[in-house]
Amino acid sequence: MSTLPSPATIIGGPVSPYVRKVLAVCELKGVPYKLDPIVPFFGGEKFSELNPLRRIPVYIDDKVSISDSTVICEYLEERFASPAVMPAGVAERAQARWIEEFADTRLGHVSIWRLFYESVIGPLIFQTKRDKDKIAAIVAEEIPDVMATLERLAPAEGFLFDRLCLADISVAVFFRNIEWARVELDRSRWPKTLAWVARATATPALAKVSAMGDRLMQVMPDQHRKVLAEMGVGLTETTVGTDVPRRGPRI
Ligand SMILES: N[C@@H](CCC(=O)N[C@@H](CS)C(=O)NCC(=O)O)C(=O)O
């Protein structure tokens, strides 16, 4: 079990798969946290100071103020070693890191920046029109390549290594956003991957943080703090969020 003089602050709403990855690791390791559940596009000046890339999650505790889910999870693994979220062997750890990187970069690009952006973020935050043809084209042309890689990696049962690890979590989190984008993936085409993702998502830590995202997806961003408080999630007293959306440096 971990010790922190006071709960860590995590900036970023659980609709983000990268935030859910960090929250799941905190849940698994028993790291106490308070959430400032902003949508990154609504971050104010303080958010830009904390992360010039204007991306969530940001993690702050008594010793660090850091960004990037991989950096944060590595820090949590080193500071709060037990229970481990990385496999024990050197080679297995390297393999896990590579799968995490593939998920963060390639699966993240297709599922978040292409699908989820087109389906949810654009219409909700930037008043763009949800383009069904564009979504269908992404599903037909971009998803299969990523899914074929995952289908080769997916374990027939259990998880990638001896128990749930960061690589399983890193892959699984994106699939909830694909569901929220109202895209149903073909179970007969990618059975191993979708069964593996379902097993990972059913574990208590991921189920808990997925439920937070499910609830947020039912309400507008200005209700996010309220509904998370109703769910018993500890929240920061202040926020780095504002009312006016703006794009980060990537787009
Ligand atoms: N590599 C980063 C990616 C984080 C990321 O892209 N987060 C998204 C939300 S899902 C974000 O903050 N996007 C806002 C932007 O890039 O402007 C990580 O692992 O934390």
Short mmCIF file of N, CA, C and O in Angstrom, two decimals, residues 30-89:
data_model
loop_
_atom_site.label_atom_id
_atom_site.label_comp_id
_atom_site.label_asym_id
_atom_site.label_seq_id
_atom_site.Cartn_x
_atom_site.Cartn_y
_atom_site.Cartn_z
N GLY A 30 -3.65 1.61 -4.88
CA GLY A 30 -4.17 2.28 -3.69
C GLY A 30 -3.58 3.66 -3.49
O GLY A 30 -3.42 4.13 -2.35
N VAL A 31 -3.21 4.34 -4.58
CA VAL A 31 -2.69 5.72 -4.46
C VAL A 31 -3.88 6.67 -4.35
O VAL A 31 -4.71 6.73 -5.26
N PRO A 32 -3.99 7.42 -3.25
CA PRO A 32 -5.14 8.33 -3.12
C PRO A 32 -5.00 9.53 -4.05
O PRO A 32 -3.89 10.04 -4.24
N TYR A 33 -6.10 9.96 -4.65
CA TYR A 33 -6.03 11.10 -5.56
C TYR A 33 -7.30 11.93 -5.48
O TYR A 33 -8.36 11.45 -5.06
N LYS A 34 -7.14 13.20 -5.90
CA LYS A 34 -8.29 14.07 -6.11
C LYS A 34 -8.25 14.49 -7.56
O LYS A 34 -7.17 14.76 -8.11
N LEU A 35 -9.40 14.55 -8.15
CA LEU A 35 -9.48 14.77 -9.58
C LEU A 35 -9.94 16.20 -9.89
O LEU A 35 -10.87 16.71 -9.24
N ASP A 36 -9.29 16.82 -10.87
CA ASP A 36 -9.82 18.06 -11.47
C ASP A 36 -10.23 17.64 -12.89
O ASP A 36 -9.40 17.63 -13.81
N PRO A 37 -11.49 17.27 -13.07
CA PRO A 37 -11.88 16.53 -14.29
C PRO A 37 -12.12 17.41 -15.51
O PRO A 37 -13.21 17.40 -16.09
N ILE A 38 -11.10 18.16 -15.92
CA ILE A 38 -11.33 19.07 -17.04
C ILE A 38 -11.29 18.32 -18.38
O ILE A 38 -10.64 17.30 -18.53
N VAL A 39 -12.00 18.89 -19.34
CA VAL A 39 -11.81 18.53 -20.75
C VAL A 39 -10.63 19.40 -21.20
O VAL A 39 -10.62 20.60 -20.93
N PRO A 40 -9.58 18.82 -21.83
CA PRO A 40 -8.35 19.58 -22.02
C PRO A 40 -8.55 20.89 -22.79
O PRO A 40 -7.85 21.87 -22.54
N PHE A 41 -9.51 20.91 -23.71
CA PHE A 41 -9.72 22.10 -24.53
C PHE A 41 -10.24 23.27 -23.70
O PHE A 41 -10.24 24.41 -24.14
N PHE A 42 -10.71 22.99 -22.47
CA PHE A 42 -11.20 24.04 -21.59
C PHE A 42 -10.16 24.46 -20.53
O PHE A 42 -10.51 25.16 -19.60
N GLY A 43 -8.93 23.98 -20.69
CA GLY A 43 -7.90 24.37 -19.72
C GLY A 43 -7.54 25.84 -19.84
O GLY A 43 -7.45 26.37 -20.95
N GLY A 44 -7.32 26.49 -18.71
CA GLY A 44 -6.92 27.91 -18.72
C GLY A 44 -5.40 28.06 -18.71
O GLY A 44 -4.67 27.12 -19.02
N GLU A 45 -4.95 29.27 -18.30
CA GLU A 45 -3.51 29.57 -18.32
C GLU A 45 -2.71 28.66 -17.38
O GLU A 45 -1.61 28.23 -17.70
N LYS A 46 -3.30 28.37 -16.23
CA LYS A 46 -2.60 27.52 -15.25
C LYS A 46 -2.36 26.14 -15.85
O LYS A 46 -1.30 25.52 -15.63
N PHE A 47 -3.34 25.66 -16.63
CA PHE A 47 -3.18 24.36 -17.29
C PHE A 47 -2.00 24.41 -18.28
O PHE A 47 -1.17 23.49 -18.32
N SER A 48 -1.92 25.50 -19.06
CA SER A 48 -0.79 25.64 -20.00
C SER A 48 0.55 25.67 -19.28
O SER A 48 1.54 25.15 -19.77
N GLU A 49 0.55 26.30 -18.08
CA GLU A 49 1.80 26.33 -17.31
C GLU A 49 2.19 24.93 -16.85
O GLU A 49 3.34 24.54 -16.91
N LEU A 50 1.17 24.17 -16.38
CA LEU A 50 1.45 22.83 -15.86
C LEU A 50 1.86 21.89 -16.99
O LEU A 50 2.73 21.05 -16.82
N ASN A 51 1.20 22.00 -18.13
CA ASN A 51 1.57 21.17 -19.28
C ASN A 51 1.48 22.02 -20.56
O ASN A 51 0.39 22.21 -21.10
N PRO A 52 2.62 22.50 -21.04
CA PRO A 52 2.63 23.34 -22.25
C PRO A 52 2.05 22.62 -23.46
O PRO A 52 1.66 23.28 -24.43
N LEU A 53 1.96 21.29 -23.41
CA LEU A 53 1.32 20.56 -24.52
C LEU A 53 -0.20 20.61 -24.42
O LEU A 53 -0.90 20.18 -25.33
N ARG A 54 -0.70 21.11 -23.27
CA ARG A 54 -2.14 21.22 -23.02
C ARG A 54 -2.85 19.88 -23.19
O ARG A 54 -3.91 19.79 -23.80
N ARG A 55 -2.22 18.84 -22.64
CA ARG A 55 -2.85 17.52 -22.71
C ARG A 55 -3.08 16.98 -21.31
O ARG A 55 -2.29 17.27 -20.38
N ILE A 56 -4.12 16.19 -21.18
CA ILE A 56 -4.39 15.48 -19.94
C ILE A 56 -3.97 14.02 -20.14
O ILE A 56 -4.01 13.54 -21.28
N PRO A 57 -3.52 13.37 -19.04
CA PRO A 57 -3.49 13.79 -17.64
C PRO A 57 -2.23 14.57 -17.24
O PRO A 57 -1.19 14.42 -17.83
N VAL A 58 -2.43 15.37 -16.16
CA VAL A 58 -1.32 15.96 -15.40
C VAL A 58 -1.43 15.35 -14.00
O VAL A 58 -2.53 15.18 -13.48
N TYR A 59 -0.29 15.01 -13.43
CA TYR A 59 -0.26 14.39 -12.10
C TYR A 59 0.64 15.22 -11.19
O TYR A 59 1.77 15.54 -11.55
N ILE A 60 0.14 15.56 -10.01
CA ILE A 60 0.92 16.37 -9.05
C ILE A 60 0.83 15.71 -7.66
O ILE A 60 -0.28 15.39 -7.20
N ASP A 61 1.99 15.52 -7.03
CA ASP A 61 1.96 15.09 -5.62
C ASP A 61 3.00 15.88 -4.83
O ASP A 61 3.45 16.94 -5.30
N ASP A 62 3.38 15.38 -3.67
CA ASP A 62 4.32 16.12 -2.83
C ASP A 62 5.70 16.26 -3.48
O ASP A 62 6.49 17.11 -3.07
N LYS A 63 5.98 15.45 -4.50
CA LYS A 63 7.35 15.46 -5.06
C LYS A 63 7.42 15.87 -6.51
O LYS A 63 8.46 16.33 -6.97
N VAL A 64 6.36 15.64 -7.30
CA VAL A 64 6.46 15.88 -8.74
C VAL A 64 5.23 16.59 -9.30
O VAL A 64 4.14 16.55 -8.71
N SER A 65 5.44 17.25 -10.44
CA SER A 65 4.34 17.74 -11.27
C SER A 65 4.70 17.27 -12.68
O SER A 65 5.62 17.81 -13.30
N ILE A 66 4.00 16.25 -13.17
CA ILE A 66 4.41 15.60 -14.42
C ILE A 66 3.20 15.35 -15.31
O ILE A 66 2.06 15.31 -14.84
N SER A 67 3.48 15.17 -16.60
CA SER A 67 2.44 14.88 -17.57
C SER A 67 2.86 13.70 -18.40
O SER A 67 4.02 13.30 -18.38
N ASP A 68 1.91 13.19 -19.14
CA ASP A 68 2.05 12.04 -20.02
C ASP A 68 1.77 10.76 -19.21
O ASP A 68 2.46 10.46 -18.24
N SER A 69 0.76 10.03 -19.66
CA SER A 69 0.31 8.86 -18.90
C SER A 69 1.42 7.84 -18.69
O SER A 69 1.50 7.22 -17.63
N THR A 70 2.29 7.67 -19.69
CA THR A 70 3.35 6.67 -19.56
C THR A 70 4.36 7.11 -18.50
O THR A 70 4.77 6.31 -17.64
N VAL A 71 4.74 8.39 -18.54
CA VAL A 71 5.68 8.92 -17.55
C VAL A 71 5.07 8.80 -16.15
O VAL A 71 5.74 8.37 -15.19
N ILE A 72 3.80 9.14 -16.04
CA ILE A 72 3.13 9.09 -14.72
C ILE A 72 3.08 7.65 -14.21
O ILE A 72 3.41 7.38 -13.04
N CYS A 73 2.68 6.72 -15.07
CA CYS A 73 2.55 5.33 -14.62
C CYS A 73 3.90 4.73 -14.25
O CYS A 73 4.01 3.95 -13.31
N GLU A 74 4.94 5.11 -14.98
CA GLU A 74 6.29 4.63 -14.63
C GLU A 74 6.69 5.15 -13.26
O GLU A 74 7.27 4.43 -12.44
N TYR A 75 6.38 6.42 -13.02
CA TYR A 75 6.70 7.02 -11.71
C TYR A 75 5.93 6.28 -10.61
O TYR A 75 6.51 5.92 -9.57
N LEU A 76 4.65 6.04 -10.84
CA LEU A 76 3.84 5.36 -9.82
C LEU A 76 4.40 3.96 -9.56
O LEU A 76 4.47 3.50 -8.42
N GLU A 77 4.83 3.29 -10.62
CA GLU A 77 5.37 1.94 -10.48
C GLU A 77 6.67 1.96 -9.67
O GLU A 77 6.92 1.07 -8.86
N GLU A 78 7.49 2.99 -9.89
CA GLU A 78 8.76 3.05 -9.15
C GLU A 78 8.55 3.49 -7.70
O GLU A 78 9.18 2.97 -6.79
N ARG A 79 7.62 4.43 -7.51
CA ARG A 79 7.44 4.93 -6.14
C ARG A 79 6.58 3.98 -5.29
O ARG A 79 6.82 3.85 -4.09
N PHE A 80 5.58 3.40 -5.91
CA PHE A 80 4.66 2.52 -5.17
C PHE A 80 4.73 1.14 -5.82
O PHE A 80 3.84 0.74 -6.58
N ALA A 81 5.81 0.43 -5.51
CA ALA A 81 6.16 -0.77 -6.29
C ALA A 81 5.13 -1.90 -6.17
O ALA A 81 4.98 -2.70 -7.09
N SER A 82 4.44 -1.96 -5.04
CA SER A 82 3.54 -3.09 -4.83
C SER A 82 2.08 -2.63 -4.70
O SER A 82 1.82 -1.68 -3.97
N PRO A 83 1.14 -3.28 -5.41
CA PRO A 83 1.35 -4.36 -6.37
C PRO A 83 1.91 -3.83 -7.69
O PRO A 83 1.56 -2.72 -8.11
N ALA A 84 2.75 -4.62 -8.33
CA ALA A 84 3.39 -4.18 -9.57
C ALA A 84 2.37 -4.16 -10.71
O ALA A 84 1.47 -5.02 -10.77
N VAL A 85 2.52 -3.19 -11.61
CA VAL A 85 1.68 -3.20 -12.82
C VAL A 85 2.54 -3.48 -14.06
O VAL A 85 2.07 -3.33 -15.18
N MET A 86 3.79 -3.84 -13.81
CA MET A 86 4.65 -4.28 -14.90
C MET A 86 5.08 -5.72 -14.62
O MET A 86 5.23 -6.10 -13.46
N PRO A 87 5.31 -6.51 -15.68
CA PRO A 87 5.77 -7.88 -15.43
C PRO A 87 7.17 -7.89 -14.81
O PRO A 87 7.89 -6.89 -14.85
N ALA A 88 7.57 -9.07 -14.28
CA ALA A 88 8.81 -9.13 -13.51
C ALA A 88 10.06 -9.17 -14.39
O ALA A 88 11.05 -8.52 -14.08
N GLY A 89 10.04 -9.90 -15.48
CA GLY A 89 11.25 -10.12 -16.27
C GLY A 89 11.61 -8.90 -17.13
O GLY A 89 10.74 -8.13 -17.54
#
